[in-house]
Short mmCIF file of C-alpha atoms and ligand atoms in Angstrom, two decimals:
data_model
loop_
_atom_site.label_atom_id
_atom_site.label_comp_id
_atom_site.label_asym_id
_atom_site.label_seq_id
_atom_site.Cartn_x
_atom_site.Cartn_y
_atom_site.Cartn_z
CA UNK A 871 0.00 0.00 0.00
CA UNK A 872 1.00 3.62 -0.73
CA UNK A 873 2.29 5.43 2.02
CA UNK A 874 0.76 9.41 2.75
CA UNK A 875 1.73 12.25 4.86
CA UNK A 876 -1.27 14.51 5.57
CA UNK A 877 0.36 17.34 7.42
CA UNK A 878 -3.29 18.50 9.12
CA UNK A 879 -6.45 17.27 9.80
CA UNK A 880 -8.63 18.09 6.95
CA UNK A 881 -12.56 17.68 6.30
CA UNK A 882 -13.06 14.02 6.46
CA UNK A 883 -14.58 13.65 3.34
CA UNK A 884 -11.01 13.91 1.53
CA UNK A 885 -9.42 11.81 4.17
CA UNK A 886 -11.54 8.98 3.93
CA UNK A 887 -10.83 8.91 0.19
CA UNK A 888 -7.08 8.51 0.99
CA UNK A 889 -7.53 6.08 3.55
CA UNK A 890 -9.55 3.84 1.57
CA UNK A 891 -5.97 3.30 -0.66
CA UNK A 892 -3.30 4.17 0.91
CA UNK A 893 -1.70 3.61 4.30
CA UNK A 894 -2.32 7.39 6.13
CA UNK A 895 -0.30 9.43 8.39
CA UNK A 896 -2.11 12.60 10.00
CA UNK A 897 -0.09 15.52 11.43
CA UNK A 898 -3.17 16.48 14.00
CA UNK A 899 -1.46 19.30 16.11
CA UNK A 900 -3.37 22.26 15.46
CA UNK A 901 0.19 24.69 14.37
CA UNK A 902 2.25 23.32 11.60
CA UNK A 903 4.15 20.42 11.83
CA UNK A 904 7.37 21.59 12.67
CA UNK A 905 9.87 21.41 10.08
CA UNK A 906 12.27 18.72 11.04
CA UNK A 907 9.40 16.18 11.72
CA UNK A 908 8.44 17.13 8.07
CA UNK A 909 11.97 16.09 6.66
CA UNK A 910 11.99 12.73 8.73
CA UNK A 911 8.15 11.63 7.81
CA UNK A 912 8.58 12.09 4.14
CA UNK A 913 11.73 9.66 4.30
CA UNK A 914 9.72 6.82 3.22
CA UNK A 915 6.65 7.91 1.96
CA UNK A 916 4.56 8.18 -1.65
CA UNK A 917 2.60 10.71 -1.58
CA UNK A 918 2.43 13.99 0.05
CA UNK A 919 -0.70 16.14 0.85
CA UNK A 920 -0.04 19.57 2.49
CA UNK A 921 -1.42 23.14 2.89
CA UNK A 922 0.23 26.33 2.38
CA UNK A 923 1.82 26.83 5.65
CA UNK A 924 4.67 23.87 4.59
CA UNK A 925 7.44 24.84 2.08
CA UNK A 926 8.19 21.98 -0.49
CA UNK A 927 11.99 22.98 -2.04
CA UNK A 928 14.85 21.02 -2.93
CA UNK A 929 16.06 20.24 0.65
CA UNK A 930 12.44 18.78 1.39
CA UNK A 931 12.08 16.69 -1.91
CA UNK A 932 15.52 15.41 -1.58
CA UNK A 933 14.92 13.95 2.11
CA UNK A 934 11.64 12.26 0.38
CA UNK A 935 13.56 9.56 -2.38
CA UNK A 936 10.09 7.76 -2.85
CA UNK A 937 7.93 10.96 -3.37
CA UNK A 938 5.67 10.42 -6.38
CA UNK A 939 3.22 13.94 -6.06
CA UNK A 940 2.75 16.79 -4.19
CA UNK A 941 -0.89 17.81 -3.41
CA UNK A 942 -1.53 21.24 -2.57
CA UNK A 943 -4.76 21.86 -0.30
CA UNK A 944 -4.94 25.40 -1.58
CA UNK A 945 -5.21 27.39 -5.18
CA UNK A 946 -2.31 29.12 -4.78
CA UNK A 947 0.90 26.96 -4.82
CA UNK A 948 3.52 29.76 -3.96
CA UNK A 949 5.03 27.87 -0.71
CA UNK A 950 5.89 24.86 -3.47
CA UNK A 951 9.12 25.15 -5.61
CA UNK A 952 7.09 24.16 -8.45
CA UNK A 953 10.46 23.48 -10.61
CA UNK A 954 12.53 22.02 -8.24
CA UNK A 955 9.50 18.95 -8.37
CA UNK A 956 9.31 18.87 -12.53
CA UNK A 957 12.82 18.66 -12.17
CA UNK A 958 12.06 14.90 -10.32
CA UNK A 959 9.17 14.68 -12.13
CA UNK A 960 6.78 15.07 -9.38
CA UNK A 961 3.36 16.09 -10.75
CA UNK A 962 2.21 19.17 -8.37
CA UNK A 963 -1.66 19.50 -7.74
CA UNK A 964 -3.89 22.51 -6.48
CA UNK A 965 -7.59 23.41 -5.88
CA UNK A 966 -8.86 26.00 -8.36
CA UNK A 967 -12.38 26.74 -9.28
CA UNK A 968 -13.74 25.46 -6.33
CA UNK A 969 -13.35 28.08 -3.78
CA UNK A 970 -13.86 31.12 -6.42
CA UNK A 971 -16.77 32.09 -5.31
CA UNK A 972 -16.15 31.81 -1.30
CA UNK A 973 -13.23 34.05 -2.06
CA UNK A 974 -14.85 36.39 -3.64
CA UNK A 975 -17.44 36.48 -1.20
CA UNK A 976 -15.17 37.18 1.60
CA UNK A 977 -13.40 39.92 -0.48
CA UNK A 978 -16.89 41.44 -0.98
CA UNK A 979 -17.49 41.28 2.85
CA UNK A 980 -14.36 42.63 3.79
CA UNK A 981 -14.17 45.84 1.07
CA UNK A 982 -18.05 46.10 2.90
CA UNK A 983 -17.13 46.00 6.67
CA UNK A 984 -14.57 48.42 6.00
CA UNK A 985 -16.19 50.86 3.81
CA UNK A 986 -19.15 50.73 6.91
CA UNK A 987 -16.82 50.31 9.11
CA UNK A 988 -18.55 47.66 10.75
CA UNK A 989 -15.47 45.88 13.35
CA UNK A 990 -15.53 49.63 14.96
CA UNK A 991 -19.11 49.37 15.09
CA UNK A 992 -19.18 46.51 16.82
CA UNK A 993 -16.25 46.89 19.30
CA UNK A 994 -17.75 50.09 19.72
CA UNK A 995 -21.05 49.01 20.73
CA UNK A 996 -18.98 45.42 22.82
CA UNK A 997 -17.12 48.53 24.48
CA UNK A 998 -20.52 49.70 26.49
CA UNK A 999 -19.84 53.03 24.13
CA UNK A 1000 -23.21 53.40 22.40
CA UNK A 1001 -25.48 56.12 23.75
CA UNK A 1002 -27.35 57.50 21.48
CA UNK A 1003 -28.15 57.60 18.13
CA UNK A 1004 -25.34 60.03 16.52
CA UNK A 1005 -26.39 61.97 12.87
CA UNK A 1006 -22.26 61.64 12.55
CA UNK A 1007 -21.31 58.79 14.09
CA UNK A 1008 -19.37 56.15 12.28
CA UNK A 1009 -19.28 57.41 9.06
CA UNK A 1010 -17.93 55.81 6.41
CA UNK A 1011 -18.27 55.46 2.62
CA UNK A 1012 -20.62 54.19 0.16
CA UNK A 1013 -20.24 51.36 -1.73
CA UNK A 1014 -22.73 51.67 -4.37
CA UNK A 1015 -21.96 53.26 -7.59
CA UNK A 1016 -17.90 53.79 -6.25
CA UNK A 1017 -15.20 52.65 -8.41
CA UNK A 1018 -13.89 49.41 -7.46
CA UNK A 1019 -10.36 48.75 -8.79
CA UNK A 1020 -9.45 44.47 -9.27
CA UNK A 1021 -6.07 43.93 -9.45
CA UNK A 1022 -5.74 40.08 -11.45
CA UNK A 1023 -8.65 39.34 -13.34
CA UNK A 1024 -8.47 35.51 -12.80
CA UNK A 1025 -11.45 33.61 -11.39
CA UNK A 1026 -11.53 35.61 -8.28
CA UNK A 1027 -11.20 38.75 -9.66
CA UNK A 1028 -13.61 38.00 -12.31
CA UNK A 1029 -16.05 36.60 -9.40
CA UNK A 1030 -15.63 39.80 -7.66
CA UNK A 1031 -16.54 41.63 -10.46
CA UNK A 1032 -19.77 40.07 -10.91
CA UNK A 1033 -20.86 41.02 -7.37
CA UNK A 1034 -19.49 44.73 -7.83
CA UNK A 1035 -22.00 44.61 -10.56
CA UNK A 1036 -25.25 44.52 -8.25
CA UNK A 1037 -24.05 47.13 -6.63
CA UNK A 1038 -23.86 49.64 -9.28
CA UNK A 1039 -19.75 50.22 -9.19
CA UNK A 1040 -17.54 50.89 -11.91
CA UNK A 1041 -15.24 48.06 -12.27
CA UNK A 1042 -11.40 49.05 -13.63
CA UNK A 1043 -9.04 46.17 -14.27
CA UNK A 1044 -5.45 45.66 -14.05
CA UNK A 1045 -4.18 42.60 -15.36
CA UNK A 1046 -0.82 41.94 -17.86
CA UNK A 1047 -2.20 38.45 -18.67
CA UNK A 1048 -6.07 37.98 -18.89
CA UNK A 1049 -7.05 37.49 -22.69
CA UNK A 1050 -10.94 36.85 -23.25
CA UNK A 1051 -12.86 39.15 -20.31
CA UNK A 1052 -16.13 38.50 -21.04
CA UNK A 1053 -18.06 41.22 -22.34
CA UNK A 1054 -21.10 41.31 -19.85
CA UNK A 1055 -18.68 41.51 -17.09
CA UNK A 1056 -18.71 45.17 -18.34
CA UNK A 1057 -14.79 45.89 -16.57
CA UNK A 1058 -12.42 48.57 -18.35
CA UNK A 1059 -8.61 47.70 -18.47
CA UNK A 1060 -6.60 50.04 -17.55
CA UNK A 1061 -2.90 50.68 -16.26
CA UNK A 1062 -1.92 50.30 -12.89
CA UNK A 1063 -1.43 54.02 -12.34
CA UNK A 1064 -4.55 54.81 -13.54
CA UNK A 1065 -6.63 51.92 -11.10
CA UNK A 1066 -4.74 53.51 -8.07
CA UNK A 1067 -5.25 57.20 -9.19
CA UNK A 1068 -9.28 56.37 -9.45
CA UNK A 1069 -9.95 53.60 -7.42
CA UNK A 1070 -12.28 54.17 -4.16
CA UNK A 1071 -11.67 50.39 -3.69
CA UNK A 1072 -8.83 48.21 -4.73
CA UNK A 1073 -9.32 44.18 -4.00
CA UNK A 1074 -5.97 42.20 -4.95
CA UNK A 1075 -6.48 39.12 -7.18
CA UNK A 1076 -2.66 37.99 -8.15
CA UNK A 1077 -0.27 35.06 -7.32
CA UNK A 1078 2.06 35.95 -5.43
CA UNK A 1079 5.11 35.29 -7.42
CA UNK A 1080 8.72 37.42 -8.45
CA UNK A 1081 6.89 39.78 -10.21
CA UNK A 1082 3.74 40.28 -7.97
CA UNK A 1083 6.03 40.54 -4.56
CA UNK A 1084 5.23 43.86 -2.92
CA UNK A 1085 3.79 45.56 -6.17
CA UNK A 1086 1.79 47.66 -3.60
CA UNK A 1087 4.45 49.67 -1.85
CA UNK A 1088 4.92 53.09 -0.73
CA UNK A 1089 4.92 54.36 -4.28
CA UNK A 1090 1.52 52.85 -5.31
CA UNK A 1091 -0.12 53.84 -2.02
CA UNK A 1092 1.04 57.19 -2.67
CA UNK A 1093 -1.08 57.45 -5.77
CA UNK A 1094 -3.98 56.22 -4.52
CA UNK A 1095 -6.73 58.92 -3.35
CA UNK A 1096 -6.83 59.72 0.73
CA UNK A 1097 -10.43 57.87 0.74
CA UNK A 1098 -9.13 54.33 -0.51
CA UNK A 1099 -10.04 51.12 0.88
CA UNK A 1100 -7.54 48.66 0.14
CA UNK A 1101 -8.88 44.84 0.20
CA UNK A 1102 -6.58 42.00 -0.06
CA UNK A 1103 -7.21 38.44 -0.17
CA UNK A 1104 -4.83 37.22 -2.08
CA UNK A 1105 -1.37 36.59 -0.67
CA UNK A 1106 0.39 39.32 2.33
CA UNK A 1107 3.46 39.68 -0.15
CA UNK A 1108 1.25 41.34 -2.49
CA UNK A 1109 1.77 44.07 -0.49
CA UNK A 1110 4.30 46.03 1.27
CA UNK A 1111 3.08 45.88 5.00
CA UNK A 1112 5.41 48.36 6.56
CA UNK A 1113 4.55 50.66 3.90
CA UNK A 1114 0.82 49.70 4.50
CA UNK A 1115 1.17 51.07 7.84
CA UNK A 1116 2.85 54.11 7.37
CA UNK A 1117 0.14 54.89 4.46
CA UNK A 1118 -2.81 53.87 6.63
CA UNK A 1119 -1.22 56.07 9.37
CA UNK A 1120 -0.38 59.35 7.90
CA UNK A 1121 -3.60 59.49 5.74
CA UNK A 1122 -2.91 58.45 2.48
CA UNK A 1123 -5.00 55.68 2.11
CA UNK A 1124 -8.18 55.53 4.31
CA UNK A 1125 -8.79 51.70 5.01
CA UNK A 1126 -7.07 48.33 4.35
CA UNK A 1127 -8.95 45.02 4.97
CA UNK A 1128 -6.62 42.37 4.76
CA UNK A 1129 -7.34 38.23 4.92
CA UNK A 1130 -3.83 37.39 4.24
CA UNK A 1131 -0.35 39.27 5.62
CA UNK A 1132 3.41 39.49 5.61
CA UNK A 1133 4.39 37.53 8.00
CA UNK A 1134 1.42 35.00 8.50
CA UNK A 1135 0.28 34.65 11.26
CA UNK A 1136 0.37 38.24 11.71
CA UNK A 1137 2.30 38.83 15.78
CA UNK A 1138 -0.53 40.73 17.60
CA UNK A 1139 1.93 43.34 18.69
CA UNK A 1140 1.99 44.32 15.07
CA UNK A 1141 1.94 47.76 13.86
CA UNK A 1142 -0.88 47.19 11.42
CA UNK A 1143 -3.32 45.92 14.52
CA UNK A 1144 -2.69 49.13 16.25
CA UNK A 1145 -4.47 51.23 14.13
CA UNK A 1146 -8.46 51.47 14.21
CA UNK A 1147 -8.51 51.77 10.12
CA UNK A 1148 -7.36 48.40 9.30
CA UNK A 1149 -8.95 45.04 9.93
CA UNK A 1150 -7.24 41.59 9.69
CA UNK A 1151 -8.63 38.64 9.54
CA UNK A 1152 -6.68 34.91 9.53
CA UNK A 1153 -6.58 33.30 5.80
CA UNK A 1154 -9.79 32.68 6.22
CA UNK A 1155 -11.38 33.50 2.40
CA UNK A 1156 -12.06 30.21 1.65
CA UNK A 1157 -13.28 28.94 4.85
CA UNK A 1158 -16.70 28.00 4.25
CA UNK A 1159 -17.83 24.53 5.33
CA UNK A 1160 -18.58 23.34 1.78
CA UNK A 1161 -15.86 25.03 0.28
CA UNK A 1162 -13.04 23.70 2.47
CA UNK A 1163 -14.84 20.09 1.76
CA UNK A 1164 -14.71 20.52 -1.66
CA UNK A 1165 -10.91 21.51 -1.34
CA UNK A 1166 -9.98 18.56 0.82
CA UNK A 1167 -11.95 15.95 -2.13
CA UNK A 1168 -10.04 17.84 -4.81
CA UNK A 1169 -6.95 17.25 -2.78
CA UNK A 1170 -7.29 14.09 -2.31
CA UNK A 1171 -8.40 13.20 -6.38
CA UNK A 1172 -5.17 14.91 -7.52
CA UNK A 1173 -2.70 12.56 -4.67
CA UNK A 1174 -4.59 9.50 -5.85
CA UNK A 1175 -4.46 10.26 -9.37
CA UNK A 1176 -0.53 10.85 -8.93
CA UNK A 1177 0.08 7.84 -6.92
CA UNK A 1178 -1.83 5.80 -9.90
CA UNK A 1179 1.06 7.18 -12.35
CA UNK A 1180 -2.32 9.02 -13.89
CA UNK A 1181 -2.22 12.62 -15.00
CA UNK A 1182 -3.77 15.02 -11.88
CA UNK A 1183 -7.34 16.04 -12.33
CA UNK A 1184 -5.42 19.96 -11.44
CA UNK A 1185 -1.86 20.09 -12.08
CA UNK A 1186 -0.25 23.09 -11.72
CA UNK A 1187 1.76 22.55 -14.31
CA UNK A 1188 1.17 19.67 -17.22
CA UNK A 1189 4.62 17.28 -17.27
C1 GLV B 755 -5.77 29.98 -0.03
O1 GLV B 755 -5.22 31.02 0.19
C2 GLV B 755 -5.56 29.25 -1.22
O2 GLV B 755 -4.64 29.58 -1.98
O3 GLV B 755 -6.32 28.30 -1.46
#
């Protein structure tokens, strides 16, 4: 029998398709499993099945002699040195599709809770603070009919757009790749310059990869209008999060909502958490019951497929 490493418990519904071929070893401590117990549990096993908080890179793959794939419980695949393992030709697998929408949703409801500031409202009112009904108190911006900026018109981005859509917002688009947009998403392309310049929202769709690391820096948030709301759910390196802070700070951008940061987790003594015009909240975009099931299933066809010698159902990269 094929040996696994699952390096957390997932929804049961993708373990139980592992165990029901392979031989199955669960990491079940709720951190990480720490990285030396990694390196000596892949030693002698087929098939690994991890999430994004484990880096797979040469020294991993070369303590692992047996490894046949890699399966990635997440769409994005940038803790994986994707061609260190098509060097060894081990197939890597992700989850797209599945946990568009989710995403999207939780981008939606974190560009809203910011733009109504609803965290203050709610620690406010937690805080014994309410008193009375205030004709100024709390005020924050409207989303309908703003300008919403998507940075990486992928699935996400694209998913994002739609719900912009029923709320009556110009959509801009920034994206070097994306070919066929389709028409009824009714999105403009435009530079990146120009999306910060007229942006009242800005939600971050990109990999994080060479090119995309800390494309929002000082310089960007300096061309961005005072009453932006930055949203990110795509990776923390995106952006620059000491530049973040001193933007957020001194003005220049009104209000970041972040899902994912530089480091993760983010240290609660962290400059960003200090200030009352930025909410964090931990990876949690695609944390919906059905969603993470559907991950976990996904995750599981693509390790099965790989230990069959068959090609993955989602590769990240055809071999
Ligand atoms: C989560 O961030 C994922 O990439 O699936």
């Amino acid at each position: 029998m094929k040996k696994v490493y699952v390096t957390r418990l997932v929804p049961d519904e993708g373990l139980d398709m592992l165990k029901q071929e392979c031989k199955v070893e669960v990491w079940e401590g709720e951190l990480p499993v720490p990285r030396d117990v990694l390196l000596e549990k892949v030693r002698d096993i087929d098939g690994l099945y991890c999430l994004l908080s484990e880096r797979v890179d040469a020294e991993l793959l070369a303590a692992a002699p047996h490894l046949q794939v890699v399966s990635n419980m997440a769409v994005g695949y940038d803790n994986i040195d994707v061609d260190a393992c098509t060097a060894r030709s081990i197939p890597v697998g992700n989850t797209p599709g599945v946990l568009t929408d989710a995403t999207a949703d939780c981008a939606f409801a974190l560009l809203m809770a910011a733009a109504r500031r609803i965290v203050e409202g709610a620690d406010y009112v937690r805080a014994g603070r309410w008193k009375t009904w205030g004709p100024m108190l709390l005020m924050g911006q409207d989303v309908h009919a703003a300008v919403l900026g998507i940075v990486g018109l992928g699935r996400i981005g694209q998913a994002v757009a739609r719900r912009a859509r029923g709320f009556d917002m110009r959509v801009l688009y920034h994206d070097l790749y994306v070919s066929d947009v389709p028409p009824a998403l009714k999105v403009t392309g435009v530079g990146l310059d120009t999306l910060l310049a007229e942006s009242d929202f800005i939600s971050l769709h990109v990999p994080l990869t060479e090119e995309t690391y800390h494309l929002i820096g000082a310089g960007e948030l300096r061309k961005c209008k005072p009453t932006t709301i930055l949203v990110n759910t795509s990776r923390g390196g995106v952006v620059d999060a000491d530049a973040l802070y001193r933007a957020l700070r001194d003005g220049e951008i009104a209000y970041a909502a972040l899902d994912v940061t530089e480091p993760e987790p983010l240290p609660a003594d962290h400059p960003l958490l200090s200030l009352s015009n930025c909410i964090v909240t931990p990876h949690i975009a695609s944390a919906s019951v059905v969603t993470r099931t559907r991950m976990a299933v996904i995750a599981a066809e693509n390790l099965l497929a790989g230990l069959r010698g068959e090609s993955l159902p989602h590769p990240v990269k055809v071999q």
